[in-house]
Amino acid sequence: MRNRLCTLLLIGALSVGTSASAQCERCRTDEEVLRWNPNSSREHQLAPWPGHRIIDNVYYVGTRNLASFLIATSAGHILINSNDEQTLPLIRKSVEELGFEWTDIGIVLGSHAHADHMSANATIKGQTGALLMAMREDIPLLAEMTPGSRSPPVDRVLRHRDTITLGGETLTAHLTAGHTPGTTTWTLEAEEDGTEYDVVFLGGATATPRTDVTSTDIQKQFQEAFIVLRGLSCDVPLGPHAPIHHMEEKFRLLEKGEGPNPYIDPQGCQDELSLSERVFYLLLGKQLGTQRT
């Protein structure tokens, strides 16, 4: 059954590869794609980066590598990704330098239950009293994160397409499993110059070499995630690691103050999904080949 399903998926990959004209498909070899890692180094994870406005009331408050986003509202703020204990002071500094009160953070969400993205949940809850919300399938992984012997409490357990509303802003949670069982992609509408744009906070759709993609359960999760992600309207792609959405390049363009907002990048959405799909199928073929030799 496993081999039959894998064969069907590999056949399906042909249509993905030929129909998606993402830039990465044209300029990277298979080996380069498999080597690419948006989580470049611990040094970059700990390196500060200027907090800045992305679009409307959406701000970047993460480090050079670990992305964290603030959605500011009149009734308090929403933070996506608390990251880890060492980077939390950098997030706080960015929030405050942008003119917002740290204790006005009322809700903390996450992209997926890995320690570099969500292990500071308990600390930020203690500092701000914010409500912690997470996808049901990631709750067991969150319970294993116990910095300072504190297991992060979850105030609201989420399911696919649940919504979060604060101060007139509504985010929708989309289950896009695979990277973790409860990987969550968030969507939000934002406005700039009288035009509405769809902001997509990607939960993390890329398989890693440590992932056993020959598992039928993992295959099913990624396949369903790709379907969900391809069905989303996306104008502003944002990832859990800054290189996913080319944050440094876009920030430099923002600094110049020339041309349109570089974060409005619909093609970037398609490029990232095409890259994630390509990585998945390359890993699948590689792992199946290893098993057959």
XYZ file of C-alpha atoms in Angstrom:
293
model
C 0.000 0.000 0.000
C 2.819 2.418 0.906
C 4.688 1.872 -2.372
C 1.486 2.233 -4.383
C 0.647 5.536 -2.677
C 4.197 6.807 -3.130
C 4.088 5.980 -6.821
C 0.837 7.895 -7.224
C 2.334 10.892 -5.422
C 5.417 10.872 -7.602
C 3.207 10.848 -10.687
C 1.329 13.795 -9.199
C 4.614 15.638 -8.753
C 5.103 15.749 -12.502
C 2.024 17.914 -12.915
C 3.140 20.159 -10.047
C 6.603 20.638 -11.485
C 5.452 21.369 -15.016
C 2.569 23.678 -14.121
C 4.333 25.831 -11.511
C 6.611 28.405 -13.107
C 8.177 29.631 -9.861
C 11.494 31.383 -10.122
C 13.224 28.812 -7.919
C 12.194 26.090 -10.343
C 14.173 27.828 -13.080
C 17.337 28.773 -11.206
C 18.056 26.011 -8.672
C 19.230 22.471 -9.191
C 17.665 19.627 -7.210
C 20.746 19.498 -4.988
C 20.541 23.242 -4.286
C 16.866 22.970 -3.421
C 17.509 20.165 -0.944
C 20.406 22.070 0.655
C 18.541 25.352 1.047
C 17.719 26.050 4.676
C 15.826 29.202 5.750
C 16.913 28.492 9.333
C 20.470 29.467 8.532
C 22.260 29.700 11.898
C 21.810 30.308 15.594
C 23.807 33.496 15.141
C 21.152 34.848 12.768
C 18.389 33.640 15.061
C 19.821 35.762 17.879
C 20.725 38.783 15.750
C 18.433 41.788 16.267
C 16.580 43.330 13.343
C 14.770 46.682 13.223
C 11.077 46.449 13.895
C 9.176 47.871 10.952
C 5.760 48.216 9.380
C 4.940 45.644 6.715
C 1.483 46.780 5.658
C -1.448 48.495 7.375
C -1.293 47.516 11.062
C 1.017 44.507 10.541
C 4.573 44.877 11.860
C 7.725 42.784 11.818
C 9.160 42.425 15.333
C 11.344 39.341 14.968
C 15.085 38.785 14.691
C 17.189 38.533 11.568
C 16.026 34.939 11.110
C 13.152 34.110 13.452
C 10.042 35.921 12.285
C 7.560 37.390 14.731
C 4.652 39.608 13.739
C 2.556 42.137 15.633
C -0.984 42.987 14.530
C -1.839 46.218 16.333
C -5.464 46.984 17.186
C -7.359 49.524 19.271
C -8.284 46.792 21.779
C -4.817 45.328 22.228
C -2.376 43.506 20.015
C -1.895 40.046 18.531
C 1.559 38.471 18.382
C 2.329 35.621 16.012
C 5.339 33.622 17.269
C 6.866 34.271 20.665
C 10.004 32.447 19.463
C 12.303 31.351 22.311
C 13.485 32.655 25.668
C 16.673 34.240 24.312
C 14.949 36.149 21.524
C 11.913 37.343 23.481
C 13.719 40.464 24.816
C 14.533 41.402 21.207
C 10.869 41.060 20.259
C 9.873 43.216 23.218
C 12.429 45.871 22.265
C 11.071 46.035 18.705
C 7.472 46.269 19.920
C 8.294 49.115 22.280
C 10.510 50.976 19.800
C 7.586 50.946 17.378
C 5.597 52.805 20.033
C 3.456 49.974 21.392
C 3.051 48.815 24.978
C 4.327 45.293 25.644
C 1.550 44.648 28.129
C -1.067 45.522 25.481
C -0.403 42.198 23.752
C -3.656 40.353 24.358
C -3.339 37.237 22.178
C -0.349 35.069 21.275
C -0.542 32.710 18.304
C 2.036 30.522 16.594
C 3.040 29.054 13.259
C 4.037 25.591 14.472
C 5.085 23.922 17.708
C 8.856 23.978 17.428
C 10.871 25.479 20.255
C 12.409 28.243 18.153
C 8.944 29.613 17.367
C 6.748 28.995 20.396
C 8.761 28.018 23.488
C 8.584 31.536 24.990
C 4.789 31.308 25.264
C 4.780 30.734 29.003
C 7.107 33.684 29.628
C 5.154 36.150 27.529
C 1.919 35.039 29.146
C 3.467 35.743 32.537
C 4.613 39.182 31.412
C 1.470 40.324 29.600
C -1.400 38.080 30.670
C -2.081 37.361 26.994
C -4.290 34.493 25.925
C -2.390 31.656 24.262
C -4.121 29.917 21.365
C -2.883 26.949 19.334
C -4.065 24.327 16.870
C -5.374 21.159 18.523
C -2.911 18.855 16.754
C 0.108 20.762 18.110
C -0.976 20.728 21.767
C 1.081 17.598 22.658
C 4.252 19.168 21.238
C 3.597 22.423 23.090
C 3.185 20.498 26.336
C 6.734 19.175 25.914
C 8.168 22.710 25.846
C 9.006 23.487 29.444
C 11.588 26.279 29.688
C 12.121 27.026 33.363
C 10.004 23.916 34.130
C 6.913 25.748 32.905
C 4.577 24.083 30.465
C 2.858 26.778 28.387
C -0.873 26.784 29.145
C -3.211 27.016 26.170
C -6.307 29.163 26.735
C -8.052 28.258 23.503
C -7.655 25.129 21.392
C -8.145 25.870 17.701
C -9.414 23.869 14.764
C -9.172 24.349 11.023
C -10.777 27.631 9.889
C -11.411 28.947 13.391
C -11.251 32.733 13.600
C -9.640 35.088 16.111
C -11.065 38.598 16.460
C -9.631 41.515 18.416
C -10.242 45.226 17.956
C -12.047 44.726 14.682
C -9.281 42.590 13.153
C -10.004 38.966 12.265
C -7.452 36.254 11.576
C -8.386 32.823 10.241
C -6.479 29.691 11.231
C -5.806 27.144 8.485
C -4.470 23.705 9.389
C -1.529 23.071 7.036
C 0.072 20.072 8.719
C 3.225 18.240 7.739
C 6.035 20.298 9.231
C 4.277 19.570 12.542
C 0.855 17.930 13.013
C -0.707 21.299 13.848
C 1.209 23.676 11.593
C -1.026 26.723 11.231
C -1.208 29.253 8.411
C -2.916 32.511 9.369
C -4.738 34.850 6.991
C -5.715 38.487 7.475
C -7.053 41.285 5.294
C -5.038 44.504 5.227
C -5.434 47.808 3.415
C -2.984 50.094 1.697
C -3.815 53.179 -0.376
C -7.472 52.185 -0.478
C -6.806 48.656 -1.753
C -7.457 45.463 0.204
C -4.697 42.848 0.309
C -4.658 39.288 1.640
C -1.837 38.698 4.113
C -0.774 35.078 4.585
C 1.407 34.105 7.553
C 2.729 30.769 6.295
C 2.976 28.157 9.020
C 5.859 26.276 7.426
C 5.097 23.987 4.496
C 8.564 22.592 3.851
C 9.627 19.067 4.740
C 13.084 18.672 6.266
C 15.593 15.868 5.662
C 14.664 14.554 9.113
C 11.058 14.037 7.969
C 10.084 10.504 6.949
C 8.042 11.486 3.921
C 7.539 7.820 3.022
C 5.048 7.691 5.908
C 1.533 7.614 4.494
C 0.350 9.870 7.333
C 3.018 12.494 6.581
C 2.259 12.298 2.869
C -1.424 12.858 3.549
C -0.687 15.845 5.777
C 1.541 17.570 3.227
C -0.786 16.811 0.337
C -3.767 18.281 2.177
C -1.676 21.282 3.259
C -0.669 22.038 -0.332
C -4.318 21.931 -1.380
C -5.286 24.360 1.395
C -2.388 26.703 0.643
C -3.027 26.720 -3.104
C -6.627 27.673 -2.354
C -5.723 30.784 -0.368
C -5.727 34.243 -1.890
C -2.286 35.643 -1.132
C -0.860 39.085 -1.800
C 1.584 39.426 1.104
C 3.456 36.203 1.974
C 5.161 36.060 5.381
C 7.041 33.049 6.742
C 8.161 31.825 10.179
C 11.779 32.326 9.098
C 12.577 35.713 7.562
C 14.439 34.347 4.488
C 11.222 32.610 3.392
C 9.708 35.961 2.454
C 13.055 37.650 1.623
C 12.703 40.020 4.541
C 16.166 41.576 4.321
C 15.819 42.527 0.660
C 12.314 43.898 1.151
C 13.361 45.868 4.228
C 16.181 47.512 2.269
C 13.708 48.518 -0.418
C 11.392 49.953 2.236
C 14.284 52.004 3.599
C 14.837 53.560 0.174
C 11.193 54.625 0.080
C 10.968 54.150 -3.651
C 8.301 52.319 -5.628
C 5.429 50.187 -4.352
C 5.458 48.284 -1.079
C 7.844 45.348 -1.711
C 5.952 43.156 0.741
C 3.027 43.095 -1.696
C 4.347 40.098 -3.586
C 1.724 37.673 -4.971
C 4.344 35.879 -7.072
C 6.356 35.313 -3.918
C 3.449 33.294 -2.542
C 3.457 31.007 -5.559
C 7.243 30.727 -5.576
C 7.340 29.603 -1.940
C 4.610 26.999 -2.446
C 6.300 25.671 -5.567
C 9.568 25.390 -3.634
C 7.877 23.550 -0.753
C 6.189 21.117 -3.112
C 9.426 20.503 -4.962
C 11.322 19.816 -1.722
C 8.632 17.369 -0.629
C 8.722 15.343 -3.833
C 12.523 15.391 -4.074
C 12.773 14.072 -0.507
C 10.155 11.446 -1.273
C 12.069 10.226 -4.313
C 15.381 10.296 -2.452
C 14.058 8.358 0.538
C 12.347 5.787 -1.642
C 15.543 5.368 -3.631
C 17.506 4.826 -0.438
C 15.061 2.142 0.655
C 15.297 0.307 -2.645
C 19.084 0.058 -2.724
